[in-house]
Amino acid sequence: MVRIGKIYNAALEIGLGVKKWSKPQNNRELRYVVAPNIDSLNIKNRTALSEFKSYLEGFKLNGESYVPISQNPKSSFIEYYNHRKEICVPKPAVKLGGLTFPARPAPQKIINKNENADDCLISLVNFSKFLKDSSKYATKEEYYQIIDEISIKMPGYVRKMHPDLRPEIIENSGKIFKWRSMMDVEKKVDGKIVKNKFYDEAKKMEAIEDFSKFVEKLTGKKVLIASPYRMTIAPDELGLLNDPKSYENVDYILFGHGTGSSLITDSSKEGHWIFSDTGESVWEYIEKNVPKGKKILVGTCEQDKYWRADGMIPKERKEMKEMYDKSGNYMYGIGNSVSAAFGISQPAKICESGKRHIVGHTYIENYHDISSFIDGCYGKVKNIEYDL
């Protein structure tokens, strides 16, 4: 038998054990209870989010020594905990090439080392990624419940970590994260689009529409979605638009995955520039949807015969005379893929309807990573026009 006060009583109400007695502020509040089991956390709730939150309460009291137990035999949280327990092991010291890398203690299983149980957004994001990519038990309902929870917390985190972002982006970062999650339901395997278990057509199309409206309001430009597949590319490219200079000289913004070469302008020829998920000609799409003479900021890759997966520009392409404008400047926006980092070798492309030739490019000179609500970058933008 032990004496406890308000703090202990509160812990009991949520099913947690307490290692030490906390002295109450008022002796009249003392009462006797049977001491609970301090070796484990008994999780009684059955949703992934509620089990995660229950673990946080136990972690606050006993840290890494707490071991969660669930009454749900298909608990996706316990599944995640066991996965983390398996990989979160200490690393011994290693000697390599005359260098010695010191031993490292085991990382914390659930809570990110840079967070605490009251401020653990990234830990929750990591949990959601496990549910989507690896869990056998997670349901669509509990996955999107966690996405909703993250979206509520996200603006506060982004405001603290990325204060240089535009206020419109910071305040809507939770919505942007949610839209991206609702779009992140497809991938390409052996040339075919494969839907994951959380695929929801209505949610995906709603997210694409809402995101497009947000970008149109942010930029004042018309947004075009060339093919509504694997569209996480759209929010991931949002960081470029943080600098209004990126879209100051265009009328439209186009998102879509692409392959082939923009230098092959005849759509009847093999290797011409197409949207990789529909096979539609990029040049024909632009001419059908954009009035002649209007310019478009295009976040769509090319993959010509010289394309490299690492984004580096091969010697063979650099030797092509078609890659230089009349002033002798290399046209970086032609031939290569577009990276969400928008570096000089993988910039966004600038096109003009009626001209089947990329007329310029836009890149970020010194970029800053955003790895929380999108997988992209932002920074000061530079626009280049080609002398054609």
mmCIF file with all atom_site columns, C-alpha atoms in Angstrom, residues 37-124:
data_model
loop_
_atom_site.group_PDB
_atom_site.id
_atom_site.type_symbol
_atom_site.label_atom_id
_atom_site.label_alt_id
_atom_site.label_comp_id
_atom_site.label_asym_id
_atom_site.label_entity_id
_atom_site.label_seq_id
_atom_site.pdbx_PDB_ins_code
_atom_site.Cartn_x
_atom_site.Cartn_y
_atom_site.Cartn_z
_atom_site.occupancy
_atom_site.B_iso_or_equiv
_atom_site.pdbx_formal_charge
_atom_site.auth_seq_id
_atom_site.auth_comp_id
_atom_site.auth_asym_id
_atom_site.auth_atom_id
_atom_site.pdbx_PDB_model_num
ATOM 1  C CA . ASN A 1 37  ? 2.164  -2.702 -12.104 1.00 0.00 ? 37  ASN A CA 1
ATOM 2  C CA . ILE A 1 38  ? 5.039  -0.358 -13.067 1.00 0.00 ? 38  ILE A CA 1
ATOM 3  C CA . ASP A 1 39  ? 6.649  -2.698 -15.597 1.00 0.00 ? 39  ASP A CA 1
ATOM 4  C CA . SER A 1 40  ? 4.268  -2.145 -18.459 1.00 0.00 ? 40  SER A CA 1
ATOM 5  C CA . LEU A 1 41  ? 1.739  0.178  -19.994 1.00 0.00 ? 41  LEU A CA 1
ATOM 6  C CA . ASN A 1 42  ? -1.631 -1.429 -20.463 1.00 0.00 ? 42  ASN A CA 1
ATOM 7  C CA . ILE A 1 43  ? -3.161 0.110  -23.584 1.00 0.00 ? 43  ILE A CA 1
ATOM 8  C CA . LYS A 1 44  ? -6.884 -0.524 -23.701 1.00 0.00 ? 44  LYS A CA 1
ATOM 9  C CA . ASN A 1 45  ? -7.908 1.610  -26.652 1.00 0.00 ? 45  ASN A CA 1
ATOM 10 C CA . ARG A 1 46  ? -8.009 0.050  -30.083 1.00 0.00 ? 46  ARG A CA 1
ATOM 11 C CA . THR A 1 47  ? -7.185 2.797  -32.565 1.00 0.00 ? 47  THR A CA 1
ATOM 12 C CA . ALA A 1 48  ? -3.633 3.523  -33.687 1.00 0.00 ? 48  ALA A CA 1
ATOM 13 C CA . LEU A 1 49  ? -3.885 7.159  -32.610 1.00 0.00 ? 49  LEU A CA 1
ATOM 14 C CA . SER A 1 50  ? -5.285 6.465  -29.147 1.00 0.00 ? 50  SER A CA 1
ATOM 15 C CA . GLU A 1 51  ? -2.645 3.815  -28.523 1.00 0.00 ? 51  GLU A CA 1
ATOM 16 C CA . PHE A 1 52  ? 0.071  6.223  -29.636 1.00 0.00 ? 52  PHE A CA 1
ATOM 17 C CA . LYS A 1 53  ? -1.259 8.878  -27.244 1.00 0.00 ? 53  LYS A CA 1
ATOM 18 C CA . SER A 1 54  ? -1.479 6.379  -24.397 1.00 0.00 ? 54  SER A CA 1
ATOM 19 C CA . TYR A 1 55  ? 2.140  5.445  -24.987 1.00 0.00 ? 55  TYR A CA 1
ATOM 20 C CA . LEU A 1 56  ? 3.092  9.120  -24.710 1.00 0.00 ? 56  LEU A CA 1
ATOM 21 C CA . GLU A 1 57  ? 1.557  9.286  -21.243 1.00 0.00 ? 57  GLU A CA 1
ATOM 22 C CA . GLY A 1 58  ? 3.530  6.263  -20.158 1.00 0.00 ? 58  GLY A CA 1
ATOM 23 C CA . PHE A 1 59  ? 6.706  7.653  -21.704 1.00 0.00 ? 59  PHE A CA 1
ATOM 24 C CA . LYS A 1 60  ? 6.312  10.874 -19.724 1.00 0.00 ? 60  LYS A CA 1
ATOM 25 C CA . LEU A 1 61  ? 6.376  8.883  -16.485 1.00 0.00 ? 61  LEU A CA 1
ATOM 26 C CA . ASN A 1 62  ? 8.911  6.127  -17.175 1.00 0.00 ? 62  ASN A CA 1
ATOM 27 C CA . GLY A 1 63  ? 10.645 6.934  -20.456 1.00 0.00 ? 63  GLY A CA 1
ATOM 28 C CA . GLU A 1 64  ? 12.077 4.098  -22.528 1.00 0.00 ? 64  GLU A CA 1
ATOM 29 C CA . SER A 1 65  ? 11.488 1.569  -19.734 1.00 0.00 ? 65  SER A CA 1
ATOM 30 C CA . TYR A 1 66  ? 7.776  1.549  -20.488 1.00 0.00 ? 66  TYR A CA 1
ATOM 31 C CA . VAL A 1 67  ? 6.616  -1.465 -22.491 1.00 0.00 ? 67  VAL A CA 1
ATOM 32 C CA . PRO A 1 68  ? 3.226  -1.112 -24.218 1.00 0.00 ? 68  PRO A CA 1
ATOM 33 C CA . ILE A 1 69  ? 0.696  -3.926 -24.083 1.00 0.00 ? 69  ILE A CA 1
ATOM 34 C CA . SER A 1 70  ? -2.485 -3.899 -26.141 1.00 0.00 ? 70  SER A CA 1
ATOM 35 C CA . GLN A 1 71  ? -5.660 -5.943 -25.815 1.00 0.00 ? 71  GLN A CA 1
ATOM 36 C CA . ASN A 1 72  ? -6.005 -5.690 -29.578 1.00 0.00 ? 72  ASN A CA 1
ATOM 37 C CA . PRO A 1 73  ? -4.263 -8.691 -31.233 1.00 0.00 ? 73  PRO A CA 1
ATOM 38 C CA . LYS A 1 74  ? -3.988 -6.678 -34.471 1.00 0.00 ? 74  LYS A CA 1
ATOM 39 C CA . SER A 1 75  ? -2.688 -3.488 -32.934 1.00 0.00 ? 75  SER A CA 1
ATOM 40 C CA . SER A 1 76  ? -0.773 -1.507 -35.526 1.00 0.00 ? 76  SER A CA 1
ATOM 41 C CA . PHE A 1 77  ? 0.875  0.484  -32.738 1.00 0.00 ? 77  PHE A CA 1
ATOM 42 C CA . ILE A 1 78  ? 2.290  -2.652 -31.099 1.00 0.00 ? 78  ILE A CA 1
ATOM 43 C CA . GLU A 1 79  ? 3.366  -3.757 -34.554 1.00 0.00 ? 79  GLU A CA 1
ATOM 44 C CA . TYR A 1 80  ? 5.234  -0.459 -34.924 1.00 0.00 ? 80  TYR A CA 1
ATOM 45 C CA . TYR A 1 81  ? 6.686  -0.668 -31.419 1.00 0.00 ? 81  TYR A CA 1
ATOM 46 C CA . ASN A 1 82  ? 8.040  -4.173 -32.066 1.00 0.00 ? 82  ASN A CA 1
ATOM 47 C CA . HIS A 1 83  ? 9.517  -3.014 -35.379 1.00 0.00 ? 83  HIS A CA 1
ATOM 48 C CA . ARG A 1 84  ? 11.262 -0.101 -33.693 1.00 0.00 ? 84  ARG A CA 1
ATOM 49 C CA . LYS A 1 85  ? 12.439 -2.284 -30.817 1.00 0.00 ? 85  LYS A CA 1
ATOM 50 C CA . GLU A 1 86  ? 14.099 -4.575 -33.341 1.00 0.00 ? 86  GLU A CA 1
ATOM 51 C CA . ILE A 1 87  ? 15.984 -1.829 -35.181 1.00 0.00 ? 87  ILE A CA 1
ATOM 52 C CA . CYS A 1 88  ? 16.703 0.535  -32.275 1.00 0.00 ? 88  CYS A CA 1
ATOM 53 C CA . VAL A 1 89  ? 19.826 -1.155 -30.993 1.00 0.00 ? 89  VAL A CA 1
ATOM 54 C CA . PRO A 1 90  ? 23.166 0.321  -29.908 1.00 0.00 ? 90  PRO A CA 1
ATOM 55 C CA . LYS A 1 91  ? 25.933 0.551  -32.509 1.00 0.00 ? 91  LYS A CA 1
ATOM 56 C CA . PRO A 1 92  ? 29.441 -0.621 -31.548 1.00 0.00 ? 92  PRO A CA 1
ATOM 57 C CA . ALA A 1 93  ? 32.527 1.420  -32.399 1.00 0.00 ? 93  ALA A CA 1
ATOM 58 C CA . VAL A 1 94  ? 33.773 0.787  -35.935 1.00 0.00 ? 94  VAL A CA 1
ATOM 59 C CA . LYS A 1 95  ? 37.217 1.258  -37.501 1.00 0.00 ? 95  LYS A CA 1
ATOM 60 C CA . LEU A 1 96  ? 37.170 2.073  -41.191 1.00 0.00 ? 96  LEU A CA 1
ATOM 61 C CA . GLY A 1 97  ? 40.058 3.268  -43.354 1.00 0.00 ? 97  GLY A CA 1
ATOM 62 C CA . GLY A 1 98  ? 42.122 4.374  -40.396 1.00 0.00 ? 98  GLY A CA 1
ATOM 63 C CA . LEU A 1 99  ? 39.196 6.237  -38.856 1.00 0.00 ? 99  LEU A CA 1
ATOM 64 C CA . THR A 1 100 ? 37.343 5.224  -35.724 1.00 0.00 ? 100 THR A CA 1
ATOM 65 C CA . PHE A 1 101 ? 33.634 5.854  -35.493 1.00 0.00 ? 101 PHE A CA 1
ATOM 66 C CA . PRO A 1 102 ? 32.532 5.901  -31.836 1.00 0.00 ? 102 PRO A CA 1
ATOM 67 C CA . ALA A 1 103 ? 29.879 3.630  -30.425 1.00 0.00 ? 103 ALA A CA 1
ATOM 68 C CA . ARG A 1 104 ? 26.333 5.004  -30.423 1.00 0.00 ? 104 ARG A CA 1
ATOM 69 C CA . PRO A 1 105 ? 23.583 4.269  -27.898 1.00 0.00 ? 105 PRO A CA 1
ATOM 70 C CA . ALA A 1 106 ? 20.297 2.835  -29.092 1.00 0.00 ? 106 ALA A CA 1
ATOM 71 C CA . PRO A 1 107 ? 17.905 5.499  -30.404 1.00 0.00 ? 107 PRO A CA 1
ATOM 72 C CA . GLN A 1 108 ? 14.558 5.933  -28.685 1.00 0.00 ? 108 GLN A CA 1
ATOM 73 C CA . LYS A 1 109 ? 11.972 3.555  -30.044 1.00 0.00 ? 109 LYS A CA 1
ATOM 74 C CA . ILE A 1 110 ? 8.951  5.805  -30.545 1.00 0.00 ? 110 ILE A CA 1
ATOM 75 C CA . ILE A 1 111 ? 9.822  9.389  -29.616 1.00 0.00 ? 111 ILE A CA 1
ATOM 76 C CA . ASN A 1 112 ? 12.315 11.174 -31.871 1.00 0.00 ? 112 ASN A CA 1
ATOM 77 C CA . LYS A 1 113 ? 15.461 12.150 -29.949 1.00 0.00 ? 113 LYS A CA 1
ATOM 78 C CA . ASN A 1 114 ? 14.877 15.834 -30.737 1.00 0.00 ? 114 ASN A CA 1
ATOM 79 C CA . GLU A 1 115 ? 11.318 15.782 -29.392 1.00 0.00 ? 115 GLU A CA 1
ATOM 80 C CA . ASN A 1 116 ? 9.523  15.141 -26.138 1.00 0.00 ? 116 ASN A CA 1
ATOM 81 C CA . ALA A 1 117 ? 6.191  13.527 -25.367 1.00 0.00 ? 117 ALA A CA 1
ATOM 82 C CA . ASP A 1 118 ? 4.416  16.896 -25.420 1.00 0.00 ? 118 ASP A CA 1
ATOM 83 C CA . ASP A 1 119 ? 5.882  17.941 -28.758 1.00 0.00 ? 119 ASP A CA 1
ATOM 84 C CA . CYS A 1 120 ? 6.297  14.886 -30.960 1.00 0.00 ? 120 CYS A CA 1
ATOM 85 C CA . LEU A 1 121 ? 4.906  15.760 -34.385 1.00 0.00 ? 121 LEU A CA 1
ATOM 86 C CA . ILE A 1 122 ? 7.756  14.180 -36.350 1.00 0.00 ? 122 ILE A CA 1
ATOM 87 C CA . SER A 1 123 ? 7.446  11.014 -34.263 1.00 0.00 ? 123 SER A CA 1
ATOM 88 C CA . LEU A 1 124 ? 3.791  10.842 -35.267 1.00 0.00 ? 124 LEU A CA 1
#
